[in-house]
PDB file of C-alpha atoms in Angstrom:
ATOM      1  CA  MET I   1      31.634  38.379 -75.978  1.00  0.00           C
ATOM      2  CA  SER I   2      31.780  41.723 -77.131  1.00  0.00           C
ATOM      3  CA  LEU I   3      28.666  42.880 -79.687  1.00  0.00           C
ATOM      4  CA  GLU I   4      31.632  43.173 -82.583  1.00  0.00           C
ATOM      5  CA  ALA I   5      32.200  39.731 -82.320  1.00  0.00           C
ATOM      6  CA  ILE I   6      28.697  38.630 -82.086  1.00  0.00           C
ATOM      7  CA  SER I   7      28.009  40.981 -84.792  1.00  0.00           C
ATOM      8  CA  GLN I   8      30.774  39.268 -87.019  1.00  0.00           C
ATOM      9  CA  THR I   9      29.603  35.639 -86.443  1.00  0.00           C
ATOM     10  CA  LYS I  10      25.694  37.122 -87.776  1.00  0.00           C
ATOM     11  CA  SER I  11      24.527  35.834 -84.333  1.00  0.00           C
ATOM     12  CA  LEU I  12      22.443  38.801 -83.552  1.00  0.00           C
ATOM     13  CA  ASP I  13      19.976  37.708 -85.989  1.00  0.00           C
ATOM     14  CA  GLU I  14      19.693  33.986 -84.284  1.00  0.00           C
ATOM     15  CA  VAL I  15      19.549  36.089 -80.757  1.00  0.00           C
ATOM     16  CA  GLU I  16      16.562  38.414 -82.039  1.00  0.00           C
ATOM     17  CA  ASN I  17      14.667  35.335 -83.647  1.00  0.00           C
ATOM     18  CA  THR I  18      14.999  33.268 -80.430  1.00  0.00           C
ATOM     19  CA  ALA I  19      14.413  36.034 -78.355  1.00  0.00           C
ATOM     20  CA  LEU I  20      10.755  37.210 -80.048  1.00  0.00           C
ATOM     21  CA  GLN I  21      10.005  32.944 -79.846  1.00  0.00           C
ATOM     22  CA  LEU I  22      10.638  33.463 -76.122  1.00  0.00           C
ATOM     23  CA  ALA I  23       8.331  36.816 -75.837  1.00  0.00           C
ATOM     24  CA  GLU I  24       5.356  35.089 -78.197  1.00  0.00           C
ATOM     25  CA  HIS I  25       5.301  32.162 -75.592  1.00  0.00           C
ATOM     26  CA  ALA I  26       6.115  33.812 -72.331  1.00  0.00           C
ATOM     27  CA  THR I  27       3.561  33.916 -69.996  1.00  0.00           C
ATOM     28  CA  ASP I  28       5.431  36.228 -67.265  1.00  0.00           C
ATOM     29  CA  PRO I  29       4.863  39.671 -68.339  1.00  0.00           C
ATOM     30  CA  VAL I  30       8.140  40.547 -67.053  1.00  0.00           C
ATOM     31  CA  GLU I  31       9.979  37.858 -68.516  1.00  0.00           C
ATOM     32  CA  LYS I  32       8.081  38.955 -71.771  1.00  0.00           C
ATOM     33  CA  THR I  33       9.036  42.785 -71.415  1.00  0.00           C
ATOM     34  CA  VAL I  34      12.580  41.670 -70.943  1.00  0.00           C
ATOM     35  CA  LEU I  35      12.467  40.008 -74.037  1.00  0.00           C
ATOM     36  CA  LYS I  36      10.625  42.552 -75.590  1.00  0.00           C
ATOM     37  CA  ASP I  37      13.429  45.157 -74.397  1.00  0.00           C
ATOM     38  CA  LEU I  38      16.153  42.548 -75.561  1.00  0.00           C
ATOM     39  CA  VAL I  39      14.896  42.351 -79.160  1.00  0.00           C
ATOM     40  CA  SER I  40      14.660  46.281 -79.353  1.00  0.00           C
ATOM     41  CA  ARG I  41      18.189  46.542 -78.488  1.00  0.00           C
ATOM     42  CA  LEU I  42      19.266  43.845 -80.435  1.00  0.00           C
ATOM     43  CA  ALA I  43      17.473  45.387 -83.528  1.00  0.00           C
ATOM     44  CA  GLU I  44      19.176  48.709 -82.350  1.00  0.00           C
ATOM     45  CA  PHE I  45      22.735  46.847 -82.095  1.00  0.00           C
ATOM     46  CA  LYS I  46      22.431  45.310 -85.645  1.00  0.00           C
ATOM     47  CA  GLU I  47      22.178  49.160 -86.573  1.00  0.00           C
ATOM     48  CA  VAL I  48      25.099  50.586 -84.800  1.00  0.00           C
ATOM     49  CA  ILE I  49      27.430  48.178 -85.042  1.00  0.00           C
ATOM     50  CA  PRO I  50      28.173  47.846 -88.328  1.00  0.00           C
ATOM     51  CA  SER I  51      27.905  51.521 -89.203  1.00  0.00           C
ATOM     52  CA  SER I  52      30.472  52.005 -86.544  1.00  0.00           C
ATOM     53  CA  LEU I  53      32.795  49.662 -87.508  1.00  0.00           C
ATOM     54  CA  SER I  54      32.582  50.664 -91.495  1.00  0.00           C
ATOM     55  CA  THR I  55      33.077  54.415 -89.819  1.00  0.00           C
ATOM     56  CA  ILE I  56      36.060  53.003 -87.814  1.00  0.00           C
ATOM     57  CA  GLU I  57      37.591  51.685 -90.778  1.00  0.00           C
ATOM     58  CA  THR I  58      36.987  54.419 -93.319  1.00  0.00           C
ATOM     59  CA  SER I  59      38.272  56.896 -91.101  1.00  0.00           C
ATOM     60  CA  ARG I  60      41.375  54.694 -90.588  1.00  0.00           C
ATOM     61  CA  GLY I  61      41.981  54.593 -94.218  1.00  0.00           C
ATOM     62  CA  VAL I  62      41.295  58.274 -94.628  1.00  0.00           C
ATOM     63  CA  GLU I  63      44.044  58.999 -91.921  1.00  0.00           C
ATOM     64  CA  SER I  64      46.235  56.646 -93.468  1.00  0.00           C
ATOM     65  CA  SER I  65      46.003  58.294 -96.981  1.00  0.00           C
ATOM     66  CA  VAL I  66      46.049  61.826 -95.589  1.00  0.00           C
ATOM     67  CA  ASP I  67      49.165  61.089 -93.453  1.00  0.00           C
ATOM     68  CA  GLN I  68      51.126  60.188 -96.580  1.00  0.00           C
ATOM     69  CA  VAL I  69      49.669  63.144 -98.560  1.00  0.00           C
ATOM     70  CA  LYS I  70      50.638  65.303 -95.755  1.00  0.00           C
ATOM     71  CA  LYS I  71      54.497  63.689 -95.605  1.00  0.00           C
ATOM     72  CA  ASP I  72      54.661  64.320 -99.549  1.00  0.00           C
ATOM     73  CA  MET I  73      53.333  67.627 -99.250  1.00  0.00           C
ATOM     74  CA  GLU I  74      55.824  68.586 -96.161  1.00  0.00           C
ATOM     75  CA  ALA I  75      58.437  67.214 -98.173  1.00  0.00           C
ATOM     76  CA  ARG I  76      57.554  69.139-101.169  1.00  0.00           C
ATOM     77  CA  LEU I  77      57.129  72.551 -99.173  1.00  0.00           C
ATOM     78  CA  LEU I  78      60.769  71.831 -97.860  1.00  0.00           C
ATOM     79  CA  HIS I  79      61.935  71.883-101.438  1.00  0.00           C
ATOM     80  CA  ARG I  80      60.228  74.997-102.286  1.00  0.00           C
ATOM     81  CA  LYS I  81      61.378  76.591 -99.282  1.00  0.00           C
ATOM     82  CA  ARG I  82      64.949  75.828-100.484  1.00  0.00           C
ATOM     83  CA  GLN I  83      63.959  76.645-103.851  1.00  0.00           C
ATOM     84  CA  LEU I  84      62.550  80.188-102.752  1.00  0.00           C
ATOM     85  CA  SER I  85      66.000  80.971-100.610  1.00  0.00           C
ATOM     86  CA  SER I  86      68.032  79.750-103.471  1.00  0.00           C
ATOM     87  CA  LEU I  87      65.795  82.635-105.880  1.00  0.00           C
ATOM     88  CA  GLU I  88      65.978  85.019-103.221  1.00  0.00           C
ATOM     89  CA  ILE I  89      69.834  84.739-102.883  1.00  0.00           C
ATOM     90  CA  GLU I  90      69.999  85.136-106.830  1.00  0.00           C
ATOM     91  CA  VAL I  91      67.711  88.153-106.884  1.00  0.00           C
ATOM     92  CA  SER I  92      69.929  90.137-104.221  1.00  0.00           C
ATOM     93  CA  ARG I  93      72.993  88.770-105.991  1.00  0.00           C
ATOM     94  CA  LEU I  94      71.875  89.898-109.534  1.00  0.00           C
ATOM     95  CA  GLY I  95      70.262  93.521-108.020  1.00  0.00           C
ATOM     96  CA  GLU I  96      73.761  94.338-106.604  1.00  0.00           C
ATOM     97  CA  GLU I  97      75.544  93.638-109.844  1.00  0.00           C
ATOM     98  CA  ASP I  98      73.443  95.282-111.858  1.00  0.00           C
ATOM     99  CA  MET I  99      73.917  98.429-109.841  1.00  0.00           C
ATOM    100  CA  LYS I 100      77.854  97.548-110.545  1.00  0.00           C
ATOM    101  CA  LEU I 101      78.209  97.198-114.026  1.00  0.00           C
ATOM    102  CA  GLU I 102      76.309  99.584-115.999  1.00  0.00           C
ATOM    103  CA  ALA I 103      77.709  98.149-119.108  1.00  0.00           C
ATOM    104  CA  GLU I 104      75.671  94.711-118.835  1.00  0.00           C
ATOM    105  CA  ILE I 105      72.475  96.439-117.020  1.00  0.00           C
ATOM    106  CA  GLN I 106      70.128  95.502-119.835  1.00  0.00           C
ATOM    107  CA  GLN I 107      71.024  91.734-119.908  1.00  0.00           C
ATOM    108  CA  LEU I 108      70.963  91.462-115.853  1.00  0.00           C
ATOM    109  CA  SER I 109      67.892  93.291-115.558  1.00  0.00           C
ATOM    110  CA  ALA I 110      66.117  91.230-117.870  1.00  0.00           C
ATOM    111  CA  ARG I 111      67.593  87.955-115.624  1.00  0.00           C
ATOM    112  CA  LYS I 112      66.319  89.783-112.712  1.00  0.00           C
ATOM    113  CA  ARG I 113      63.007  90.169-114.007  1.00  0.00           C
ATOM    114  CA  SER I 114      62.980  86.421-114.800  1.00  0.00           C
ATOM    115  CA  THR I 115      64.058  85.605-111.453  1.00  0.00           C
ATOM    116  CA  VAL I 116      61.595  87.414-109.780  1.00  0.00           C
ATOM    117  CA  ALA I 117      58.632  85.657-112.087  1.00  0.00           C
ATOM    118  CA  GLU I 118      60.308  82.279-110.938  1.00  0.00           C
ATOM    119  CA  LEU I 119      60.309  83.635-107.549  1.00  0.00           C
ATOM    120  CA  ASP I 120      56.768  84.798-107.564  1.00  0.00           C
ATOM    121  CA  LYS I 121      55.410  81.532-109.511  1.00  0.00           C
ATOM    122  CA  ALA I 122      57.284  79.514-106.723  1.00  0.00           C
ATOM    123  CA  ASN I 123      55.593  81.652-103.918  1.00  0.00           C
ATOM    124  CA  GLN I 124      52.087  81.208-105.443  1.00  0.00           C
ATOM    125  CA  GLU I 125      52.805  77.469-105.690  1.00  0.00           C
ATOM    126  CA  ALA I 126      53.896  77.274-102.327  1.00  0.00           C
ATOM    127  CA  ALA I 127      50.899  79.101-100.970  1.00  0.00           C
ATOM    128  CA  LYS I 128      48.814  76.713-102.797  1.00  0.00           C
ATOM    129  CA  GLU I 129      50.543  73.645-101.694  1.00  0.00           C
ATOM    130  CA  LEU I 130      50.088  75.209 -98.193  1.00  0.00           C
ATOM    131  CA  GLU I 131      46.821  75.724 -98.469  1.00  0.00           C
ATOM    132  CA  GLU I 132      46.506  71.757 -99.730  1.00  0.00           C
ATOM    133  CA  LEU I 133      48.380  70.818 -96.484  1.00  0.00           C
ATOM    134  CA  MET I 134      45.880  72.707 -94.393  1.00  0.00           C
ATOM    135  CA  LYS I 135      42.932  71.110 -96.051  1.00  0.00           C
ATOM    136  CA  GLN I 136      44.687  67.363 -95.314  1.00  0.00           C
ATOM    137  CA  CYS I 137      45.265  68.641 -92.028  1.00  0.00           C
ATOM    138  CA  ASP I 138      41.312  69.303 -91.888  1.00  0.00           C
ATOM    139  CA  GLU I 139      40.484  66.036 -93.024  1.00  0.00           C
ATOM    140  CA  SER I 140      42.226  64.242 -91.064  1.00  0.00           C
ATOM    141  CA  ARG I 141      41.248  66.062 -87.687  1.00  0.00           C
ATOM    142  CA  GLN I 142      37.635  65.148 -89.291  1.00  0.00           C
ATOM    143  CA  ALA I 143      38.477  61.683 -89.800  1.00  0.00           C
ATOM    144  CA  VAL I 144      40.066  61.481 -86.270  1.00  0.00           C
ATOM    145  CA  GLU I 145      36.756  63.013 -84.550  1.00  0.00           C
ATOM    146  CA  ASN I 146      34.607  60.377 -86.931  1.00  0.00           C
ATOM    147  CA  ARG I 147      36.622  57.473 -85.712  1.00  0.00           C
ATOM    148  CA  MET I 148      36.896  58.844 -81.896  1.00  0.00           C
ATOM    149  CA  ARG I 149      32.806  59.166 -82.178  1.00  0.00           C
ATOM    150  CA  ALA I 150      32.059  55.923 -83.555  1.00  0.00           C
ATOM    151  CA  LYS I 151      34.397  54.378 -80.866  1.00  0.00           C
ATOM    152  CA  GLU I 152      32.604  56.238 -78.332  1.00  0.00           C
ATOM    153  CA  ARG I 153      29.096  54.987 -79.611  1.00  0.00           C
ATOM    154  CA  LEU I 154      30.465  51.152 -79.560  1.00  0.00           C
ATOM    155  CA  ALA I 155      31.665  51.598 -76.494  1.00  0.00           C
ATOM    156  CA  GLN I 156      28.318  52.841 -75.403  1.00  0.00           C
ATOM    157  CA  SER I 157      26.808  50.144 -77.009  1.00  0.00           C
ATOM    158  CA  ASN I 158      28.927  47.457 -75.321  1.00  0.00           C
ATOM    159  CA  THR I 159      28.495  49.100 -71.923  1.00  0.00           C
ATOM    160  CA  SER I 160      24.750  49.160 -72.487  1.00  0.00           C
ATOM    161  CA  TRP I 161      24.921  45.481 -73.703  1.00  0.00           C
ATOM    162  CA  LYS I 162      26.891  44.411 -70.777  1.00  0.00           C
ATOM    163  CA  LEU I 163      24.870  45.933 -68.027  1.00  0.00           C
ATOM    164  CA  PHE I 164      21.786  44.337 -69.810  1.00  0.00           C
ATOM    165  CA  LYS I 165      23.381  40.985 -69.705  1.00  0.00           C
ATOM    166  CA  ASP I 166      24.163  41.423 -66.105  1.00  0.00           C
ATOM    167  CA  ASN I 167      20.628  42.375 -65.012  1.00  0.00           C
ATOM    168  CA  LEU I 168      19.778  39.463 -66.914  1.00  0.00           C
ATOM    169  CA  GLY I 169      22.045  37.084 -65.050  1.00  0.00           C
ATOM    170  CA  TRP I 170      23.776  35.909 -68.302  1.00  0.00           C
TER     171      TRP I 170
END
């Protein structure tokens, strides 16, 4: 049985209490030392396991949330890219028409300035969204690292527990 399963059944307290009682009544020094070591390890496991499981669950939630935000941001960035491309084409077209049509130069110049302003605004918004996407990616990376560290601690605890059980012949 893994430490997670034992912890979820709330059996660690019972095992710890039993080991404490056995240690108090043990007459063999080796047996007493082994039981005290067991109590110490159980106390450590009681702290590590819930924390590790909580970190794993929290990391999964953050990853899921960040993944959704990342997808949304990518879709918005694609939309912005298309918008930027469209606006750039419009600026170019208006610039050429401005040179050809002297009679409409004032009107076309005003439209061009407006479109350039939209382009600048769209560029700024895209830059902000890209920055936010990078931040979300960093958070996702951090969540993955946290989850991996928690899994590693949990695996180490399980290994230690298994070795300890094997040494006792359980």
